[in-house]
CSV table of C-alpha atoms in Angstrom, one decimal:
chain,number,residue,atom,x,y,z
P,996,UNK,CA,0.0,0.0,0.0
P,997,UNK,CA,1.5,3.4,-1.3
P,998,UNK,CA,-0.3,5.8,1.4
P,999,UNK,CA,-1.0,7.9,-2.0
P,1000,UNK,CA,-4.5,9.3,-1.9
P,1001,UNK,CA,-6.2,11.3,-4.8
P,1002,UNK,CA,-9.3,12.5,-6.3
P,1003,UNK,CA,-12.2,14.6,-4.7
P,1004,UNK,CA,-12.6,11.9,-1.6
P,1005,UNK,CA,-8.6,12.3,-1.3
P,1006,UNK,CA,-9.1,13.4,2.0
P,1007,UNK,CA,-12.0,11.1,3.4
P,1008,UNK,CA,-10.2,7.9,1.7
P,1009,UNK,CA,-6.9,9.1,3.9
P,1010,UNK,CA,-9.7,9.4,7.2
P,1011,UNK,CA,-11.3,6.2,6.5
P,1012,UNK,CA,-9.5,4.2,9.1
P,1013,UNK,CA,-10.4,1.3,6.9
P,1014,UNK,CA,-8.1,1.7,4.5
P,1015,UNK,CA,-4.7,1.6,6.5
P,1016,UNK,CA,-2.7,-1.5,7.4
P,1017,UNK,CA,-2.7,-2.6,10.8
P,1018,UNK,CA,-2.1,0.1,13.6
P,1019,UNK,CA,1.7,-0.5,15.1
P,1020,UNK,CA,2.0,-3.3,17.5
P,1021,UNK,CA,5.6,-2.2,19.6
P,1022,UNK,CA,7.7,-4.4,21.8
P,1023,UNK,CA,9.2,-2.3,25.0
P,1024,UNK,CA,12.6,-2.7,25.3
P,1025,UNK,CA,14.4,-4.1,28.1
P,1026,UNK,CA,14.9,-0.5,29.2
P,1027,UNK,CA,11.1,0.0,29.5
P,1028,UNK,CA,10.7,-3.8,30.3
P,1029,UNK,CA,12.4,-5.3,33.6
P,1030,UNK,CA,10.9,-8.7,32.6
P,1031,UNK,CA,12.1,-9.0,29.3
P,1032,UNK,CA,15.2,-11.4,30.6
P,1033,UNK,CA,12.5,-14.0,32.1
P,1034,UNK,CA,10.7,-14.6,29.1
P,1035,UNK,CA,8.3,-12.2,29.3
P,1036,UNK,CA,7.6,-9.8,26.4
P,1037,UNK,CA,5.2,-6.5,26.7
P,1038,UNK,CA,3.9,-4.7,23.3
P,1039,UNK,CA,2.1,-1.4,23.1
P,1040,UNK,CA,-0.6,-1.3,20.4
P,1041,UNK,CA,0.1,2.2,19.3
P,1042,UNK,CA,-3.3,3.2,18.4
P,1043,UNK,CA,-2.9,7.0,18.1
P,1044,UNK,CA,-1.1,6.9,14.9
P,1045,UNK,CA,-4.7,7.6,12.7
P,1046,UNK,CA,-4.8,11.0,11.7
P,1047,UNK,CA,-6.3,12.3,14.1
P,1048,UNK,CA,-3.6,11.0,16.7
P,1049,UNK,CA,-5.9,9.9,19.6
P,1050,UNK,CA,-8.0,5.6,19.6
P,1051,UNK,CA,-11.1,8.1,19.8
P,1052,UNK,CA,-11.6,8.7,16.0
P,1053,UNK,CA,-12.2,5.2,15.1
P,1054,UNK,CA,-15.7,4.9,17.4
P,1055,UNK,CA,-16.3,8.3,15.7
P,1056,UNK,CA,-16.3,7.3,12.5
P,1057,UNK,CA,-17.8,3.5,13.5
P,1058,UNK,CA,-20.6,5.8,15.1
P,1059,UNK,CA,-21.1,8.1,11.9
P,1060,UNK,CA,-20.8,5.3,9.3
P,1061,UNK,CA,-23.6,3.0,10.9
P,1062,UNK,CA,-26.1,6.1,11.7
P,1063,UNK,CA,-29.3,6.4,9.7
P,1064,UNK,CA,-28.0,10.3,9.1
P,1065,UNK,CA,-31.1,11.1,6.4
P,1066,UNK,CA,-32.5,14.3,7.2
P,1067,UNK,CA,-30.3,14.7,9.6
P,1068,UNK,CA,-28.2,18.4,9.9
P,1069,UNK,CA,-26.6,18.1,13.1
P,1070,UNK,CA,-24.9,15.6,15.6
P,1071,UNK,CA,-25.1,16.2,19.3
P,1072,UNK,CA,-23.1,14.8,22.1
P,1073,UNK,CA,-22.2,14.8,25.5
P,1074,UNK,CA,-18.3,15.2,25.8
P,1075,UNK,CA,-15.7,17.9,25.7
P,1076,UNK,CA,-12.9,15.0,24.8
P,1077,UNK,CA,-11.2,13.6,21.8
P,1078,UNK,CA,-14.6,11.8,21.0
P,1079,UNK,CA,-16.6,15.3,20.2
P,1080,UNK,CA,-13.0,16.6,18.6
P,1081,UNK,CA,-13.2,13.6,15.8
P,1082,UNK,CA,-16.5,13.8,15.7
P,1083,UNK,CA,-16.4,17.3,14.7
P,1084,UNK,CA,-14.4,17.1,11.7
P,1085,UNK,CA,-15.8,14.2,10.6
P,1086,UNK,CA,-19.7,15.1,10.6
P,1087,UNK,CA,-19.3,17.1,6.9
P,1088,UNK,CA,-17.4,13.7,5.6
P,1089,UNK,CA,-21.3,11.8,6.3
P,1090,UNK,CA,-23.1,15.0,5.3
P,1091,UNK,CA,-24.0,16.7,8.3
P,1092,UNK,CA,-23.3,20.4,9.2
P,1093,UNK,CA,-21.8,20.0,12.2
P,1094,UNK,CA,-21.6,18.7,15.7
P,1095,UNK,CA,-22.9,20.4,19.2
P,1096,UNK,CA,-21.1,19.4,21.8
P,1097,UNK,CA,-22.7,19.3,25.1
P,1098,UNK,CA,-20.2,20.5,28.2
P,1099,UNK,CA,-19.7,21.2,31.4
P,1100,UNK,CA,-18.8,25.0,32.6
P,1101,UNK,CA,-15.8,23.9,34.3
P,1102,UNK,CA,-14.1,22.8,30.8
P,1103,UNK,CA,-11.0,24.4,30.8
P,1104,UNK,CA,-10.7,27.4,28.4
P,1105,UNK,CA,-7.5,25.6,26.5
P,1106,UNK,CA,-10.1,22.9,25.7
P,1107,UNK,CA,-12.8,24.6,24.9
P,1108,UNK,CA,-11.0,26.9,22.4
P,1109,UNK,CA,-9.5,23.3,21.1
P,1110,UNK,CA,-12.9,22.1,20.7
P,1111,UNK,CA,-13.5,25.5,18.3
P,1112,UNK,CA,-10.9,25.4,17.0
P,1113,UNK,CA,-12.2,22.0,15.1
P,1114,UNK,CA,-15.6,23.1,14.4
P,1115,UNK,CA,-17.3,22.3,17.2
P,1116,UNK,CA,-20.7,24.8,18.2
P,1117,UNK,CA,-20.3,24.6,22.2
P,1118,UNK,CA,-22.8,24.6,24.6
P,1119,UNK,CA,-22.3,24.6,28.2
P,1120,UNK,CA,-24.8,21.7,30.0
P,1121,UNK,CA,-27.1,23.3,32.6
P,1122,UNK,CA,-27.3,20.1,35.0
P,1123,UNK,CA,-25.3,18.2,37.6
P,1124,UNK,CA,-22.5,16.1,35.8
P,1125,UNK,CA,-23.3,12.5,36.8
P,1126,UNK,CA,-21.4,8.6,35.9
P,1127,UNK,CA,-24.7,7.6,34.9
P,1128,UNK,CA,-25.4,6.7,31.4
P,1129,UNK,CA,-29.2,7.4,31.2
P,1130,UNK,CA,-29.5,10.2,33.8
P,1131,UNK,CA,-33.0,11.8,34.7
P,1132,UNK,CA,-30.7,15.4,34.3
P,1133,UNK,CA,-27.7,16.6,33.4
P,1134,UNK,CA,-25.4,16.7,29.6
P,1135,UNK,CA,-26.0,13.1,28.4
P,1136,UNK,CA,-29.7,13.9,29.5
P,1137,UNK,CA,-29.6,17.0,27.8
P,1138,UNK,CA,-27.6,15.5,24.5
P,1139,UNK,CA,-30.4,12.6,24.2
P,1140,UNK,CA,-33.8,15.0,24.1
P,1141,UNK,CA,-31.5,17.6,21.7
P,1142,UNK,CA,-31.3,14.3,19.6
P,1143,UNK,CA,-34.7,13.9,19.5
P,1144,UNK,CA,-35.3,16.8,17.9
P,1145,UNK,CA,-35.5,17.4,13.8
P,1146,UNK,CA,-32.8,17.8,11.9
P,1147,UNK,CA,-30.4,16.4,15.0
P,1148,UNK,CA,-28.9,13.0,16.2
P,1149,UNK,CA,-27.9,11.9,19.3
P,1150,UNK,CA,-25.0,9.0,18.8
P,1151,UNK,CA,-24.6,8.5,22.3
P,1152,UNK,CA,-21.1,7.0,22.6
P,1153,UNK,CA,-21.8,5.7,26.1
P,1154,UNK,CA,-24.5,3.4,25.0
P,1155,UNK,CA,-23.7,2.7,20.9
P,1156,UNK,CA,-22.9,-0.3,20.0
P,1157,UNK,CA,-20.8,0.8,17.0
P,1158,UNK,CA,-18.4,1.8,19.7
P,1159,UNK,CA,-17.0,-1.1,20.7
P,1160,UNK,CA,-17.3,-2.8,17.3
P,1161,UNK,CA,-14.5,-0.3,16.1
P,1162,UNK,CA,-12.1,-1.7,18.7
P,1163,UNK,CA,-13.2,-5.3,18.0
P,1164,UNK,CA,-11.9,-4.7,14.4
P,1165,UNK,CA,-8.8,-2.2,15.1
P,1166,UNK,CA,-7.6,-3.5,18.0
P,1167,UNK,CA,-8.9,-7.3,18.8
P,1168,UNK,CA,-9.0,-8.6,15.1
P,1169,UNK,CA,-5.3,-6.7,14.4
P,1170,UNK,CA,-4.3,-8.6,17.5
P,1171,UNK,CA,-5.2,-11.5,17.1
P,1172,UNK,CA,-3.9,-11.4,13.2
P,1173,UNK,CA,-0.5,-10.8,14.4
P,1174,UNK,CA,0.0,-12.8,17.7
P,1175,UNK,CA,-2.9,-14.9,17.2
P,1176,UNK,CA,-4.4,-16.3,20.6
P,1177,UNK,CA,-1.1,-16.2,22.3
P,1178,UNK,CA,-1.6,-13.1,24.1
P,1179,UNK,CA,-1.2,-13.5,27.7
P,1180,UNK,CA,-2.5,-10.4,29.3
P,1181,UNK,CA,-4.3,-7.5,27.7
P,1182,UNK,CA,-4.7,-4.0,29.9
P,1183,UNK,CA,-7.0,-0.8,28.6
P,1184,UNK,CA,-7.8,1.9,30.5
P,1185,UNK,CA,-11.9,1.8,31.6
P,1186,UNK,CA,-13.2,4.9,29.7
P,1187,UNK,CA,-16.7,5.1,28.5
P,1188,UNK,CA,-15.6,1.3,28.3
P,1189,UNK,CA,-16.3,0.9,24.7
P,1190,UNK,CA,-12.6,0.4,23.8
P,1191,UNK,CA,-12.3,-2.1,26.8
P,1192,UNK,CA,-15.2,-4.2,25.8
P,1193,UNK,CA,-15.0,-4.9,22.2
P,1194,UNK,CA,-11.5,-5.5,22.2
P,1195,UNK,CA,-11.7,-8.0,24.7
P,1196,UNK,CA,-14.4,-9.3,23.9
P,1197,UNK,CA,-13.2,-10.7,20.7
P,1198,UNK,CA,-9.7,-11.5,22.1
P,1199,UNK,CA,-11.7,-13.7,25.0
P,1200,UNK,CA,-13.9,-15.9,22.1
P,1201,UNK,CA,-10.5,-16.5,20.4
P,1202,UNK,CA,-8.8,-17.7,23.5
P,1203,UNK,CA,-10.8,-17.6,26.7
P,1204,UNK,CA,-7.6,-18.0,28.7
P,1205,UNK,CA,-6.4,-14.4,28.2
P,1206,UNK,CA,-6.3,-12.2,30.9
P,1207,UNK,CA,-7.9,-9.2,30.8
P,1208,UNK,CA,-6.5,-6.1,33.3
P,1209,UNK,CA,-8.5,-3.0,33.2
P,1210,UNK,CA,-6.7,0.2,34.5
P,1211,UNK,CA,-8.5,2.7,36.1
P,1212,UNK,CA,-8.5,6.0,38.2
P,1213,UNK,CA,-8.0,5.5,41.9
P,1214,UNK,CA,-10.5,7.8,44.0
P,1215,UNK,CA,-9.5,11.3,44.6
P,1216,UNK,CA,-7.1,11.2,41.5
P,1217,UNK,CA,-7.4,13.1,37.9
P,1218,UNK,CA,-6.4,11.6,35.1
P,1219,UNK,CA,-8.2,12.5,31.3
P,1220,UNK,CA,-10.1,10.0,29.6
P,1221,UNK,CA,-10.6,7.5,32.0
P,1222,UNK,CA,-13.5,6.9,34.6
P,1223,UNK,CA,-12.4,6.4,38.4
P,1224,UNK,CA,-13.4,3.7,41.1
P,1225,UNK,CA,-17.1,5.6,42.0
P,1226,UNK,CA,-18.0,5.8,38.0
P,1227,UNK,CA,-17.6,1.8,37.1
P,1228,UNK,CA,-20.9,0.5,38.2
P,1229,UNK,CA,-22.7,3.1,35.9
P,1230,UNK,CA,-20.9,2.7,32.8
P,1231,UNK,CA,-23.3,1.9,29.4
P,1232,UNK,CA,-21.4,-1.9,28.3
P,1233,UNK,CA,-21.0,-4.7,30.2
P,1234,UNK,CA,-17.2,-4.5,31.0
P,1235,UNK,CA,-17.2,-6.3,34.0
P,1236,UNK,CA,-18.3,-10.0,31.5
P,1237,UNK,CA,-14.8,-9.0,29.8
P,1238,UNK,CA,-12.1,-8.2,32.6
P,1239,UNK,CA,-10.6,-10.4,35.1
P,1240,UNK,CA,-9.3,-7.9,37.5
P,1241,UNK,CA,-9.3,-3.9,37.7
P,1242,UNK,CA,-5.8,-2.0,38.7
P,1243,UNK,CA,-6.6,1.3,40.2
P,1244,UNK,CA,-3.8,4.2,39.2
P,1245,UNK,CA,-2.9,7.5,41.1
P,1246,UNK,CA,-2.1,10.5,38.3
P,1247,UNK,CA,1.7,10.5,39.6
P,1248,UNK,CA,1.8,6.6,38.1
P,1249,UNK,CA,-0.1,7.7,35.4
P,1250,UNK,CA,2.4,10.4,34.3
P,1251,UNK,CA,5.1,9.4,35.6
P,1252,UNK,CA,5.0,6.4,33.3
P,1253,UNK,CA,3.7,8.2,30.4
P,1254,UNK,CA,7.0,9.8,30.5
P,1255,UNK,CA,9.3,6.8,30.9
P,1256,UNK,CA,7.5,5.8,27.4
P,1257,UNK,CA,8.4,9.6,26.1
P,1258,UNK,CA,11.6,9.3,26.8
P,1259,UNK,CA,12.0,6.4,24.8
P,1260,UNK,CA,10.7,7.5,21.6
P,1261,UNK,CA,6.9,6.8,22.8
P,1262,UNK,CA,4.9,9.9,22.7
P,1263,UNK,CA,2.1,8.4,24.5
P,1264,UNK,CA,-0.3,10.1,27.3
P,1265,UNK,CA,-0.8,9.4,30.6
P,1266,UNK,CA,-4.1,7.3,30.0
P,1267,UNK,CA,-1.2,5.1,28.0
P,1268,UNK,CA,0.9,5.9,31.7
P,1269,UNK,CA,-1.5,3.9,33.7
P,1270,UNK,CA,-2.0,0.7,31.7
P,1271,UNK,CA,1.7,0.5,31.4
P,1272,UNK,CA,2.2,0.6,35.2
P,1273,UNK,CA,-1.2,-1.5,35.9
P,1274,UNK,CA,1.2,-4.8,33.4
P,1275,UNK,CA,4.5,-4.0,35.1
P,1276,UNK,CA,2.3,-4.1,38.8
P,1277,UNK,CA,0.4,-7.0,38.0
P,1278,UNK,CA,3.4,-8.9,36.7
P,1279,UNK,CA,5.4,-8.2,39.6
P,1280,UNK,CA,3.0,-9.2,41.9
P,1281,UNK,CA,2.1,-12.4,40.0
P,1282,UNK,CA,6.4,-13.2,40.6
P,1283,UNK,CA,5.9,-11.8,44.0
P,1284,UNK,CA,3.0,-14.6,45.1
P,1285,UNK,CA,5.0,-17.4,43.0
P,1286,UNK,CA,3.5,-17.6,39.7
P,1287,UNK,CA,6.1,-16.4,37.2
P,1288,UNK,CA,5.4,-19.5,35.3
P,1289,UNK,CA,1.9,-18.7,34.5
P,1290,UNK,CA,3.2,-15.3,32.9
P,1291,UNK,CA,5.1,-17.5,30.2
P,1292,UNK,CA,2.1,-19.0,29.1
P,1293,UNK,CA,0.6,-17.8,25.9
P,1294,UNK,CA,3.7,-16.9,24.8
P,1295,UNK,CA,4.4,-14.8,27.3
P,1296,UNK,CA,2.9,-11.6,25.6
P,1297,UNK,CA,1.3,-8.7,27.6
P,1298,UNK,CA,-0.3,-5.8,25.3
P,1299,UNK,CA,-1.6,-2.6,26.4
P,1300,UNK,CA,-2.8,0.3,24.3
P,1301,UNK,CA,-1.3,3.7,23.2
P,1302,UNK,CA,-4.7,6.0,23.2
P,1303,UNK,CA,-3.0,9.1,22.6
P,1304,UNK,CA,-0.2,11.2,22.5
P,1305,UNK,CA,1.1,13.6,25.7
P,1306,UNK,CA,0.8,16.6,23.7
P,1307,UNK,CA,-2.6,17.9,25.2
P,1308,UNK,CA,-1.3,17.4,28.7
P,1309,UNK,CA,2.3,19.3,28.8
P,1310,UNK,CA,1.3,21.6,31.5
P,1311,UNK,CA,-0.5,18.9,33.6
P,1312,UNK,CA,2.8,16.5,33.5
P,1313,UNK,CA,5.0,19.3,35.4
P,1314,UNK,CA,2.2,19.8,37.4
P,1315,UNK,CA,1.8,16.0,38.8
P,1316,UNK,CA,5.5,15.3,38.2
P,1317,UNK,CA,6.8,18.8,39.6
P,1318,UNK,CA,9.3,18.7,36.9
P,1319,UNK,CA,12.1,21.6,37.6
């Protein structure tokens, strides 16, 4: 494939995340991986390298591509994240005008101006921000009766099944093409859990013996994009059929790990910072209790995802990391 793209859908047949190979499957080296030596062998899938540089732009288009859009003029949704930012340039590739994005007043203003910046008409929710996928108030509330309305559409990432189908291709089908079912352990972060679910589900029907880790935010702790402890229960797909166990990650771990991956040539985010430390925590404690052996199994492989890249987050890595 010669990455040469022409014509009048040039740039839509360059979007289309359907005509690219397979997003990068990378082995950490033994500087990033203490375990290498024993056997063991961790890979990030290095899903930010679309064109949009964040894993968020293949549910967006999954989501556009599979909606009954006739008559439709405008999409609506409930997010001020790199869902809404895809979704925004991508609306006038399915015919739509444009895309409303529904959030809250405490966005920061570097965000919001981001979210203009692509297109996106703003408007700032009026209720009670809440985990809760089907809330009686508040901006998914709001997104669904705007919806509802003529000429708009509601996609609703948090409930669409179209979400978690794009993973199941990108991530568990490209997986499972290149390792086939010897993957030990896969880790994602637990976002709107979309990502998490179709991915392992389909890496679970081709070998029920892989271990799924899901990372996600410790209570009390900030980290973009995915949900902490309190939000899990309320979360639109059924995760919890999927994982085996859930590591819960403080921001300093998060970004502190991010940055082990930058320095190597990795320009990953910290969501990317807190699967890597959920593998290298599980596998140590694994060793710690006696069952290194079980890690070799399946090859040995452990994969976890890289969602984005740490350019959005500069100021918040000196922050958490008080780097000098």
């Amino acid at each position: 494939m010669k990455n040469f793209y022409q014509g009048d859908d040039a740039i839509k047949n360059y979007l289309n995340p359907h005509n690219k190979e397979y997003f990068p499957l990378v082995e950490l080296d033994s500087d990033l991986n203490p375990y290498k030596d024993e056997g063991i062998h961790i890979y990030v899938k290095v899903m930010c390298t679309n064109p949009f540089m964040n894993i968020k732009m293949l549910p967006a288009w999954s989501m556009l591509e599979n909606a009954d859009l006739q008559g439709k003029k405008y999409a609506v949704e409930y997010s001020s994240g790199n869902t809404v930012t895809s979704m925004s340039v991508l609306a006038s590739y399915f015919g739509l005008e444009g895309v409303k994005a529904i959030i809250t007043g405490d966005v920061p203003e570097h965000k919001q101006k981001a979210l203009r910046l692509v297109g996106a008409d703003l408007i700032i929710s009026q209720g009670d921000p809440t985990p809760k996928v089907n809330p009686p108030t508040g901006g998914i509330k709001e997104a669904i009766d705007m919806g509802q309305e003529d000429g708009y559409i509601n996609l609703h990432q948090y409930i669409n099944e179209f979400a978690p189908k794009a993973s199941e291709e990108f991530i568990g089908k490209e997986l499972v093409g290149v390792l086939g079912g010897d993957i030990n352990t896969y880790c994602a972060s637990i976002g709107t859990s979309g990502t998490l679910y179709g991915s392992a589900k389909y890496l679970k029907e081709k070998n029920k013996d892989t271990f799924v880790l899901a990372s996600a935010i410790e209570t009390g702790e900030s980290i973009p994009g995915p949900r902490g402890r309190g939000a899990l229960p309320f979360l639109g797909f059924d995760w919890q059929s999927v994982v085996d166990d859930v590591s819960y990650v403080r921001a300093k771990e998060a970004y502190g790990y991010s940055l082990k991956l930058i320095r190597k040539g990795l320009f990953l985010g910290p969501s990317s910072g807190m699967q890597y430390f959920s593998v290298l925590e599980y596998i140590k404690k694994m060793i710690d209790n006696g069952h290194k052996d079980k890690l070799k199994e399946r090859g040995g492989n452990f994969v976890f995802l890289g969602c984005d890249t740490m350019h959005p987050y500069i100021d918040e890595y000196f922050k958490v990391l008080d780097i000098k």
